[in-house]
Short mmCIF file of C-alpha atoms and ligand atoms in Angstrom, two decimals:
data_model
loop_
_atom_site.label_atom_id
_atom_site.label_comp_id
_atom_site.label_asym_id
_atom_site.label_seq_id
_atom_site.Cartn_x
_atom_site.Cartn_y
_atom_site.Cartn_z
CA MET A 1 38.87 -65.00 19.54
CA GLU A 2 41.88 -62.75 19.17
CA LEU A 3 40.95 -59.26 18.27
CA ARG A 4 43.32 -59.33 15.29
CA ASP A 5 41.57 -62.48 14.02
CA PHE A 6 38.17 -60.96 14.43
CA TRP A 7 39.17 -57.93 12.34
CA GLY A 8 40.94 -60.09 9.78
CA LYS A 9 38.11 -62.57 9.25
CA SER A 10 35.29 -60.09 9.42
CA SER A 11 36.88 -57.23 7.52
CA LYS A 12 34.80 -58.01 4.42
CA SER A 13 31.54 -58.12 6.35
CA TRP A 14 32.43 -54.88 8.17
CA LEU A 15 33.20 -53.19 4.90
CA PHE A 16 29.87 -54.42 3.57
CA LEU A 17 28.00 -53.12 6.63
CA ILE A 18 29.65 -49.68 6.41
CA LEU A 19 28.83 -49.38 2.71
CA LEU A 20 25.23 -50.43 3.41
CA PHE A 21 24.96 -47.78 6.13
CA ILE A 22 26.33 -45.02 3.86
CA ALA A 23 23.99 -46.03 1.02
CA SER A 24 20.88 -46.05 3.22
CA PHE A 25 21.83 -42.73 4.84
CA GLY A 26 22.13 -41.16 1.39
CA PHE A 27 18.84 -42.71 0.33
CA TYR A 28 16.88 -41.39 3.32
CA SER A 29 18.31 -37.89 3.15
CA ASN A 30 17.24 -37.78 -0.50
CA VAL A 31 13.82 -39.16 0.27
CA PHE A 32 13.20 -36.25 2.67
CA ASN A 33 14.29 -33.83 -0.01
CA TRP A 34 11.76 -35.34 -2.42
CA ILE A 35 8.87 -34.61 -0.11
CA PRO A 36 7.94 -31.03 -1.07
CA ARG A 37 6.28 -30.12 2.22
CA TRP A 38 9.29 -31.26 4.20
CA ARG A 39 11.61 -29.16 2.07
CA GLN A 40 9.37 -26.15 2.25
CA ARG A 41 9.33 -26.29 6.01
CA GLU A 42 13.06 -26.57 6.14
CA VAL A 43 13.54 -23.57 3.87
CA SER A 44 11.12 -21.35 5.73
CA GLN A 45 12.61 -22.30 9.08
CA SER A 46 16.14 -21.52 8.03
CA CYS A 47 15.10 -18.25 6.42
CA GLU A 48 13.18 -17.28 9.49
CA ALA A 49 16.24 -17.92 11.62
CA HIS A 50 18.35 -15.89 9.21
CA HIS A 51 15.89 -13.00 9.24
CA LEU A 52 15.48 -12.92 12.96
CA GLN A 53 19.20 -12.95 13.70
CA GLY A 54 20.08 -9.99 15.86
CA GLN A 55 16.46 -8.84 16.02
CA ARG A 56 15.31 -10.31 19.28
CA GLU A 57 13.25 -7.25 20.12
CA SER A 58 11.13 -7.81 17.01
CA PRO A 59 7.72 -9.41 17.31
CA PRO A 60 7.71 -13.14 16.59
CA LEU A 61 6.29 -14.41 13.32
CA SER A 62 4.33 -17.49 12.59
CA GLU A 63 4.93 -17.59 8.83
CA GLY A 64 7.98 -18.21 6.70
CA ASP A 65 9.90 -15.13 5.78
CA CYS A 66 11.40 -15.80 2.37
CA TYR A 67 11.36 -13.33 -0.49
CA PRO A 68 12.99 -13.21 -3.90
CA ASP A 69 15.70 -10.75 -2.98
CA THR A 70 16.70 -12.25 0.34
CA CYS A 71 16.58 -15.95 1.06
CA ARG A 72 16.47 -17.55 -2.32
CA VAL A 73 18.17 -16.50 -5.50
CA PRO A 74 15.47 -16.66 -8.17
CA ARG A 75 16.14 -18.51 -11.40
CA VAL A 76 15.64 -16.45 -14.54
CA PRO A 77 15.10 -17.74 -18.09
CA ARG A 78 17.37 -17.02 -21.06
CA MET A 79 17.01 -13.31 -21.84
CA LEU A 80 18.60 -10.83 -24.18
CA TYR A 81 19.54 -7.46 -22.72
CA PRO A 82 22.35 -4.91 -22.95
CA LYS A 83 25.35 -5.89 -20.89
CA ALA A 84 26.44 -3.71 -17.98
CA HIS A 85 29.89 -2.11 -18.28
CA VAL A 86 32.00 -2.12 -15.18
CA LEU A 87 33.92 1.00 -16.22
CA GLN A 88 30.85 2.93 -17.32
CA PRO A 89 28.67 3.73 -14.30
CA THR A 90 24.99 4.08 -15.17
CA ARG A 91 24.75 7.40 -13.31
CA VAL A 92 27.48 9.74 -12.09
CA ASP A 93 25.22 12.61 -10.99
CA VAL A 94 23.56 10.96 -7.99
CA LEU A 95 24.42 8.59 -5.13
CA LEU A 96 23.54 5.02 -6.11
CA MET A 97 24.39 3.18 -2.91
CA THR A 98 24.04 3.89 0.81
CA PRO A 99 27.08 3.29 3.04
CA TRP A 100 25.41 0.03 4.16
CA PHE A 101 25.18 -1.17 0.55
CA ALA A 102 21.49 -0.60 -0.08
CA PRO A 103 20.85 0.51 -3.66
CA ILE A 104 19.22 3.92 -4.13
CA ILE A 105 16.72 3.56 -6.97
CA TRP A 106 17.05 6.12 -9.77
CA ASP A 107 15.99 6.00 -13.39
CA GLY A 108 18.65 4.47 -15.62
CA THR A 109 20.16 2.19 -12.97
CA TYR A 110 18.13 -0.99 -13.42
CA ASP A 111 16.74 -3.25 -16.13
CA SER A 112 13.02 -3.94 -15.68
CA ALA A 113 13.17 -7.06 -17.87
CA ILE A 114 15.57 -8.78 -15.48
CA LEU A 115 13.72 -7.61 -12.38
CA ASP A 116 10.31 -8.64 -13.76
CA ALA A 117 11.70 -12.14 -14.38
CA GLN A 118 13.12 -12.30 -10.86
CA PHE A 119 9.88 -11.15 -9.27
CA ARG A 120 7.43 -13.16 -11.37
CA ASN A 121 4.83 -14.91 -9.21
CA THR A 122 5.07 -12.16 -6.63
CA THR A 123 1.93 -10.64 -5.12
CA ILE A 124 2.09 -7.06 -3.96
CA GLY A 125 -0.35 -5.51 -1.50
CA LEU A 126 -0.84 -1.75 -1.75
CA THR A 127 -2.38 -0.30 1.42
CA VAL A 128 -4.09 3.04 1.09
CA PHE A 129 -6.20 4.88 3.65
CA ALA A 130 -9.18 6.93 2.57
CA ILE A 131 -10.85 8.16 5.73
CA LYS A 132 -13.61 10.75 5.74
CA LYS A 133 -13.26 13.27 2.91
CA TYR A 134 -10.08 11.67 1.58
CA VAL A 135 -12.25 9.16 -0.33
CA VAL A 136 -12.37 11.77 -3.11
CA PHE A 137 -8.73 10.99 -3.93
CA LEU A 138 -9.36 7.28 -4.52
CA LYS A 139 -10.53 7.45 -8.13
CA LEU A 140 -7.43 9.13 -9.53
CA PHE A 141 -5.17 7.14 -7.21
CA LEU A 142 -6.56 3.80 -8.42
CA GLU A 143 -6.85 4.78 -12.09
CA THR A 144 -3.22 5.89 -12.21
CA ALA A 145 -2.09 2.85 -10.19
CA GLU A 146 -3.69 0.63 -12.82
CA LYS A 147 -1.60 2.39 -15.44
CA TYR A 148 1.74 2.55 -13.65
CA PHE A 149 1.93 0.48 -10.44
CA MET A 150 3.40 -3.02 -10.73
CA VAL A 151 1.99 -3.55 -14.22
CA GLY A 152 2.11 -7.24 -15.16
CA HIS A 153 2.24 -8.42 -11.53
CA ARG A 154 -0.41 -9.58 -9.10
CA VAL A 155 -1.71 -6.71 -6.99
CA ILE A 156 -4.22 -6.43 -4.16
CA TYR A 157 -5.35 -2.90 -3.35
CA TYR A 158 -6.23 -2.80 0.33
CA ILE A 159 -8.46 0.23 0.78
CA LEU A 160 -8.88 1.09 4.45
CA THR A 161 -11.85 3.35 4.84
CA ASP A 162 -14.74 4.35 7.09
CA ARG A 163 -16.90 4.90 3.99
CA PRO A 164 -16.97 1.64 1.98
CA ALA A 165 -19.98 2.85 -0.03
CA ASP A 166 -17.93 5.74 -1.42
CA VAL A 167 -15.14 3.58 -2.85
CA PRO A 168 -15.31 4.05 -6.63
CA GLN A 169 -15.54 1.07 -8.99
CA ILE A 170 -12.55 1.12 -11.33
CA PRO A 171 -11.98 -1.40 -14.14
CA LEU A 172 -8.98 -3.53 -13.16
CA GLN A 173 -6.43 -5.39 -15.23
CA GLU A 174 -6.19 -9.17 -14.87
CA GLY A 175 -4.55 -10.38 -11.67
CA ARG A 176 -5.49 -7.28 -9.73
CA ARG A 177 -8.26 -6.79 -7.20
CA VAL A 178 -9.61 -4.42 -4.60
CA VAL A 179 -10.20 -5.45 -0.98
CA ILE A 180 -12.11 -2.93 1.11
CA LEU A 181 -11.33 -3.01 4.83
CA LYS A 182 -13.69 -1.03 6.99
CA VAL A 183 -11.87 0.84 9.74
CA ARG A 184 -12.82 3.46 12.29
CA ASN A 185 -12.16 7.15 11.82
CA TYR A 186 -10.65 9.72 14.14
CA THR A 187 -11.65 13.34 14.61
CA ARG A 188 -8.17 14.81 14.22
CA TRP A 189 -6.44 14.26 10.89
CA GLN A 190 -3.19 13.73 12.78
CA ASP A 191 -4.78 10.74 14.54
CA VAL A 192 -5.90 9.28 11.23
CA SER A 193 -2.34 9.49 9.92
CA LEU A 194 -0.82 8.19 13.18
CA HIS A 195 -3.15 5.20 13.49
CA ARG A 196 -2.25 3.93 10.01
CA MET A 197 0.71 2.15 11.64
CA GLU A 198 -1.53 0.34 14.13
CA MET A 199 -4.02 -0.71 11.46
CA ILE A 200 -1.37 -1.97 9.03
CA SER A 201 0.21 -3.90 11.89
CA ASN A 202 -3.11 -5.51 12.87
CA PHE A 203 -4.13 -6.41 9.33
CA SER A 204 -0.64 -7.76 8.59
CA GLN A 205 -1.13 -10.47 11.16
CA GLN A 206 -4.79 -11.06 10.33
CA ARG A 207 -4.49 -11.30 6.57
CA PHE A 208 -1.62 -9.60 4.69
CA LEU A 209 0.89 -12.24 5.85
CA HIS A 210 -1.27 -14.93 4.27
CA GLU A 211 -2.27 -13.05 1.12
CA VAL A 212 0.70 -11.11 -0.29
CA ASP A 213 4.49 -11.24 -0.42
CA TYR A 214 5.22 -7.51 -0.20
CA LEU A 215 3.37 -4.53 1.20
CA VAL A 216 3.57 -0.96 -0.01
CA SER A 217 1.99 1.79 2.09
CA ALA A 218 0.99 4.91 0.18
CA ASP A 219 -0.71 8.26 0.80
CA VAL A 220 -3.99 8.60 -1.09
CA ASP A 221 -3.68 12.30 -1.96
CA MET A 222 -1.21 11.42 -4.71
CA LYS A 223 -1.23 10.00 -8.22
CA PHE A 224 1.09 7.73 -10.15
CA SER A 225 2.50 9.48 -13.20
CA ASP A 226 5.21 7.07 -14.38
CA HIS A 227 6.42 3.49 -13.93
CA VAL A 228 6.59 2.15 -10.36
CA GLY A 229 7.54 -1.50 -10.57
CA VAL A 230 9.31 -4.33 -8.81
CA GLU A 231 12.58 -2.36 -8.76
CA ILE A 232 11.30 -0.92 -5.45
CA LEU A 233 10.76 -4.29 -3.78
CA SER A 234 13.08 -5.40 -1.03
CA SER A 235 12.89 -6.57 2.58
CA LEU A 236 12.49 -2.99 3.76
CA PHE A 237 12.43 0.21 1.74
CA GLY A 238 11.86 3.89 2.40
CA THR A 239 11.70 6.90 0.08
CA LEU A 240 13.83 10.04 0.24
CA HIS A 241 11.50 12.92 1.14
CA PRO A 242 11.54 15.36 -1.80
CA GLY A 243 12.02 18.33 0.50
CA PHE A 244 15.18 17.07 2.25
CA TYR A 245 17.14 14.71 0.01
CA ALA A 246 19.94 17.26 -0.45
CA SER A 247 19.93 18.61 3.12
CA ASP A 248 22.37 18.19 5.97
CA ARG A 249 21.10 16.02 8.80
CA GLN A 250 20.77 19.03 11.11
CA ARG A 251 18.06 20.36 8.80
CA PHE A 252 16.01 17.16 8.80
CA THR A 253 12.70 17.69 10.57
CA TYR A 254 13.25 14.73 12.88
CA GLU A 255 11.62 14.79 16.31
CA ARG A 256 14.17 16.67 18.44
CA ARG A 257 12.57 16.42 21.91
CA PRO A 258 14.21 13.64 23.96
CA LEU A 259 10.90 12.92 25.69
CA SER A 260 9.49 11.44 22.48
CA GLN A 261 10.21 7.87 21.40
CA ALA A 262 10.85 9.31 17.92
CA TYR A 263 13.75 11.47 19.19
CA ILE A 264 16.83 11.57 17.00
CA PRO A 265 19.86 13.60 18.17
CA GLU A 266 21.43 16.23 15.90
CA ASP A 267 24.52 14.13 15.24
CA GLU A 268 22.61 11.12 13.86
CA GLY A 269 20.58 10.40 10.75
CA ASP A 270 21.12 9.04 7.25
CA PHE A 271 18.19 10.47 5.29
CA TYR A 272 14.80 12.01 5.90
CA TYR A 273 12.23 9.49 4.70
CA ALA A 274 8.72 10.37 3.53
CA GLY A 275 5.78 8.95 5.46
CA GLY A 276 3.80 8.62 2.25
CA PHE A 277 5.63 5.74 0.55
CA PHE A 278 7.40 2.85 2.27
CA GLY A 279 7.19 -0.90 2.32
CA GLY A 280 8.90 -4.25 2.25
CA SER A 281 8.19 -7.90 2.89
CA VAL A 282 5.02 -8.32 4.94
CA ALA A 283 7.10 -9.60 7.86
CA GLU A 284 9.31 -6.49 7.88
CA VAL A 285 6.40 -4.09 7.42
CA TYR A 286 4.70 -5.86 10.30
CA ARG A 287 7.78 -5.32 12.47
CA LEU A 288 8.06 -1.68 11.44
CA THR A 289 4.40 -0.77 11.92
CA THR A 290 4.20 -2.63 15.24
CA ALA A 291 7.29 -0.87 16.57
CA CYS A 292 6.06 2.55 15.41
CA HIS A 293 2.64 1.96 16.92
CA GLN A 294 4.13 0.87 20.24
CA ALA A 295 6.35 3.97 20.28
CA MET A 296 3.28 6.16 19.69
CA VAL A 297 1.44 4.48 22.57
CA VAL A 298 4.35 5.36 24.88
CA ASP A 299 4.40 8.94 23.54
CA LYS A 300 0.69 9.29 24.19
CA ALA A 301 1.11 8.06 27.76
CA ASN A 302 3.82 10.69 28.20
CA GLY A 303 1.63 13.42 26.74
CA ILE A 304 3.74 14.04 23.64
CA GLU A 305 2.99 13.73 19.91
CA ALA A 306 5.90 13.59 17.49
CA VAL A 307 6.33 16.66 15.31
CA TRP A 308 5.51 14.91 12.02
CA HIS A 309 3.37 12.20 13.52
CA GLU A 310 4.00 8.66 12.25
CA GLU A 311 6.57 10.02 9.77
CA SER A 312 8.81 10.94 12.74
CA HIS A 313 8.50 7.39 14.10
CA LEU A 314 9.17 5.92 10.66
CA ASN A 315 12.38 7.95 10.50
CA LYS A 316 13.46 6.75 13.91
CA TYR A 317 12.79 3.13 12.97
CA LEU A 318 14.66 3.39 9.65
CA LEU A 319 17.66 4.95 11.38
CA TYR A 320 18.15 1.83 13.51
CA HIS A 321 16.81 -0.72 11.01
CA LYS A 322 18.59 0.27 7.82
CA PRO A 323 16.40 -0.17 4.77
CA THR A 324 17.62 -2.64 2.16
CA LYS A 325 16.60 -0.32 -0.69
CA VAL A 326 16.12 3.45 -0.72
CA LEU A 327 13.88 5.07 -3.32
CA SER A 328 14.97 8.37 -4.86
CA PRO A 329 12.58 11.36 -4.81
CA GLU A 330 11.33 10.16 -8.21
CA TYR A 331 9.00 8.07 -6.04
CA VAL A 332 7.52 10.95 -3.99
CA TRP A 333 7.42 14.40 -5.52
CA ASP A 334 5.40 17.59 -5.26
CA GLU A 335 5.39 19.67 -8.43
CA ARG A 336 3.78 22.67 -6.76
CA MET A 337 6.26 22.88 -3.91
CA LEU A 338 9.48 22.04 -5.73
CA ARG A 339 11.32 22.83 -8.96
CA LYS A 340 12.38 19.66 -10.76
CA PRO A 341 16.19 19.44 -10.90
CA PRO A 342 17.76 18.02 -14.11
CA TYR A 343 18.90 14.79 -12.45
CA LEU A 344 15.30 13.95 -11.59
CA ARG A 345 14.43 12.34 -14.89
CA ARG A 346 11.07 10.85 -13.99
CA LEU A 347 8.28 11.80 -11.62
CA ARG A 348 6.55 8.57 -10.70
CA TYR A 349 4.28 9.37 -7.76
CA VAL A 350 3.29 12.98 -7.23
CA ALA A 351 1.13 15.00 -4.86
CA VAL A 352 -2.36 15.99 -5.96
CA PRO A 353 -3.20 19.56 -4.90
CA LYS A 354 -5.53 19.75 -1.93
CA ASN A 355 -7.16 22.43 0.15
CA HIS A 356 -5.88 21.35 3.55
CA ALA A 357 -8.45 23.21 5.65
CA GLN A 358 -11.36 22.00 3.54
CA ILE A 359 -10.33 18.34 3.12
CA ARG A 360 -9.22 17.83 6.71
CA SER A 361 -12.38 19.29 8.23
CA ARG A 362 -15.11 16.92 9.36
C1 UD2 B 1 3.81 12.34 0.89
C2 UD2 B 1 4.10 12.18 2.32
O1 UD2 B 1 5.17 11.77 2.69
N1 UD2 B 1 3.09 12.50 3.17
C3 UD2 B 1 3.21 12.46 4.62
C4 UD2 B 1 2.99 13.87 5.20
O2 UD2 B 1 1.84 14.61 4.98
P1 UD2 B 1 0.54 14.96 4.16
O3 UD2 B 1 0.31 16.38 4.34
O4 UD2 B 1 0.64 14.47 2.79
O5 UD2 B 1 -0.60 14.13 5.00
P2 UD2 B 1 -2.02 13.70 4.47
O6 UD2 B 1 -3.01 14.79 4.68
O7 UD2 B 1 -1.91 13.18 3.10
O8 UD2 B 1 -2.35 12.51 5.47
C5 UD2 B 1 -1.69 11.26 5.33
C6 UD2 B 1 -2.66 10.18 4.79
O9 UD2 B 1 -3.57 9.79 5.82
C7 UD2 B 1 -4.84 9.48 5.24
N2 UD2 B 1 -5.85 10.41 5.75
C8 UD2 B 1 -5.52 11.52 6.48
C9 UD2 B 1 -6.49 12.35 7.03
C10 UD2 B 1 -7.85 12.05 6.80
O10 UD2 B 1 -8.78 12.75 7.24
N3 UD2 B 1 -8.16 10.96 6.04
C11 UD2 B 1 -7.22 10.14 5.53
O11 UD2 B 1 -7.53 9.16 4.85
C12 UD2 B 1 -4.68 9.60 3.72
O12 UD2 B 1 -4.31 8.35 3.20
C13 UD2 B 1 -3.54 10.60 3.62
O13 UD2 B 1 -2.91 10.55 2.37
O14 UD2 B 1 3.05 13.82 6.64
C14 UD2 B 1 2.08 12.98 7.24
C15 UD2 B 1 2.25 13.08 8.74
O15 UD2 B 1 2.07 14.39 9.15
C16 UD2 B 1 2.24 11.56 6.75
O16 UD2 B 1 3.46 11.03 7.21
C17 UD2 B 1 2.20 11.53 5.23
O17 UD2 B 1 2.43 10.20 4.79
MN1 MN B 2 -0.42 13.18 1.64
#
């Protein structure tokens, strides 16, 4: 048969076959979308790939890595709230954005109603270490957290302690619980502080990854004194240390000895971050704590300990892994050490006075 004839005679059947193929292709691609598990796997795989881009040195993850502010844009219900005005900035007295476009969180810059809607169904883990005598700080820490920390959201307090029997029983609001994790102690207080990174890293893989969406790591010798909510949540956040937020980088107390893995040269540095309040998605906190722990292992082998312990390593990490939100000093303050400037409208998480020699002794 001539080719032209074949095409002429069979054109209708060919057209039919092509249409049938297109229809069945469309049907099957939809069928896969209808299977929830299939979709879920697709989403987590693509988010994982997105997150891991350019981060080959980071430890691999077994879980999906999707959080409200990164991979998926959360749907919010109809809400009534004051409209933002493009020509009326919410604050003109403080920096609201880092040069890499991470918001700096100050009072008056966000609307909790919108954020609470975006972060509904989020579970937040708050890790707090209370080793040796530091258990005395737990009661006030937990009582004030119940009043101010992530109110209305699901919270798990992870209390890492060597003295489980001394953990006080505090009445908790609905959706909130305490998990006590028994850990070893160290003789030197510096070692207790340093090893927090290792323990958070280990527990992240063992359980945090499966139990919560975000992790917040906090000092225990502090109390919450005003709202601390989902406005802080992001893939990775650090807090401006109250003693250095207005300083030049040369004055930051970074580790300055090149022998240490925490070394930062004089001509680098964005901010000086506080060791006492940082966090992010579990995956990012896992990466951060693992990297800091590994750096400390190398330091130890080289016979050096960074000047401000794990805080120095945190600062090094956050210099080369820019946080996606930065918390203002509203989120870590010390009323005894510092005079409150007028632009600091709220003090949300503040130091509790302590007798260093007494509390740090065995
Ligand atoms: C508010 C803030 O940014 N604080 C940081 C700062 O000092 P601080 O002087 O606030 O350190 P610290 O004495 O509070 O120790 C850090 C934390 O380790 C835990 N702990 C420590 C000793 C102990 O015997 N038992 C125990 O449980 C406890 O959770 C405590 O809050 O510098 C430290 C490193 O030098 C850490 O980076 C802290 O996070
Ligand atoms: Mn402290």
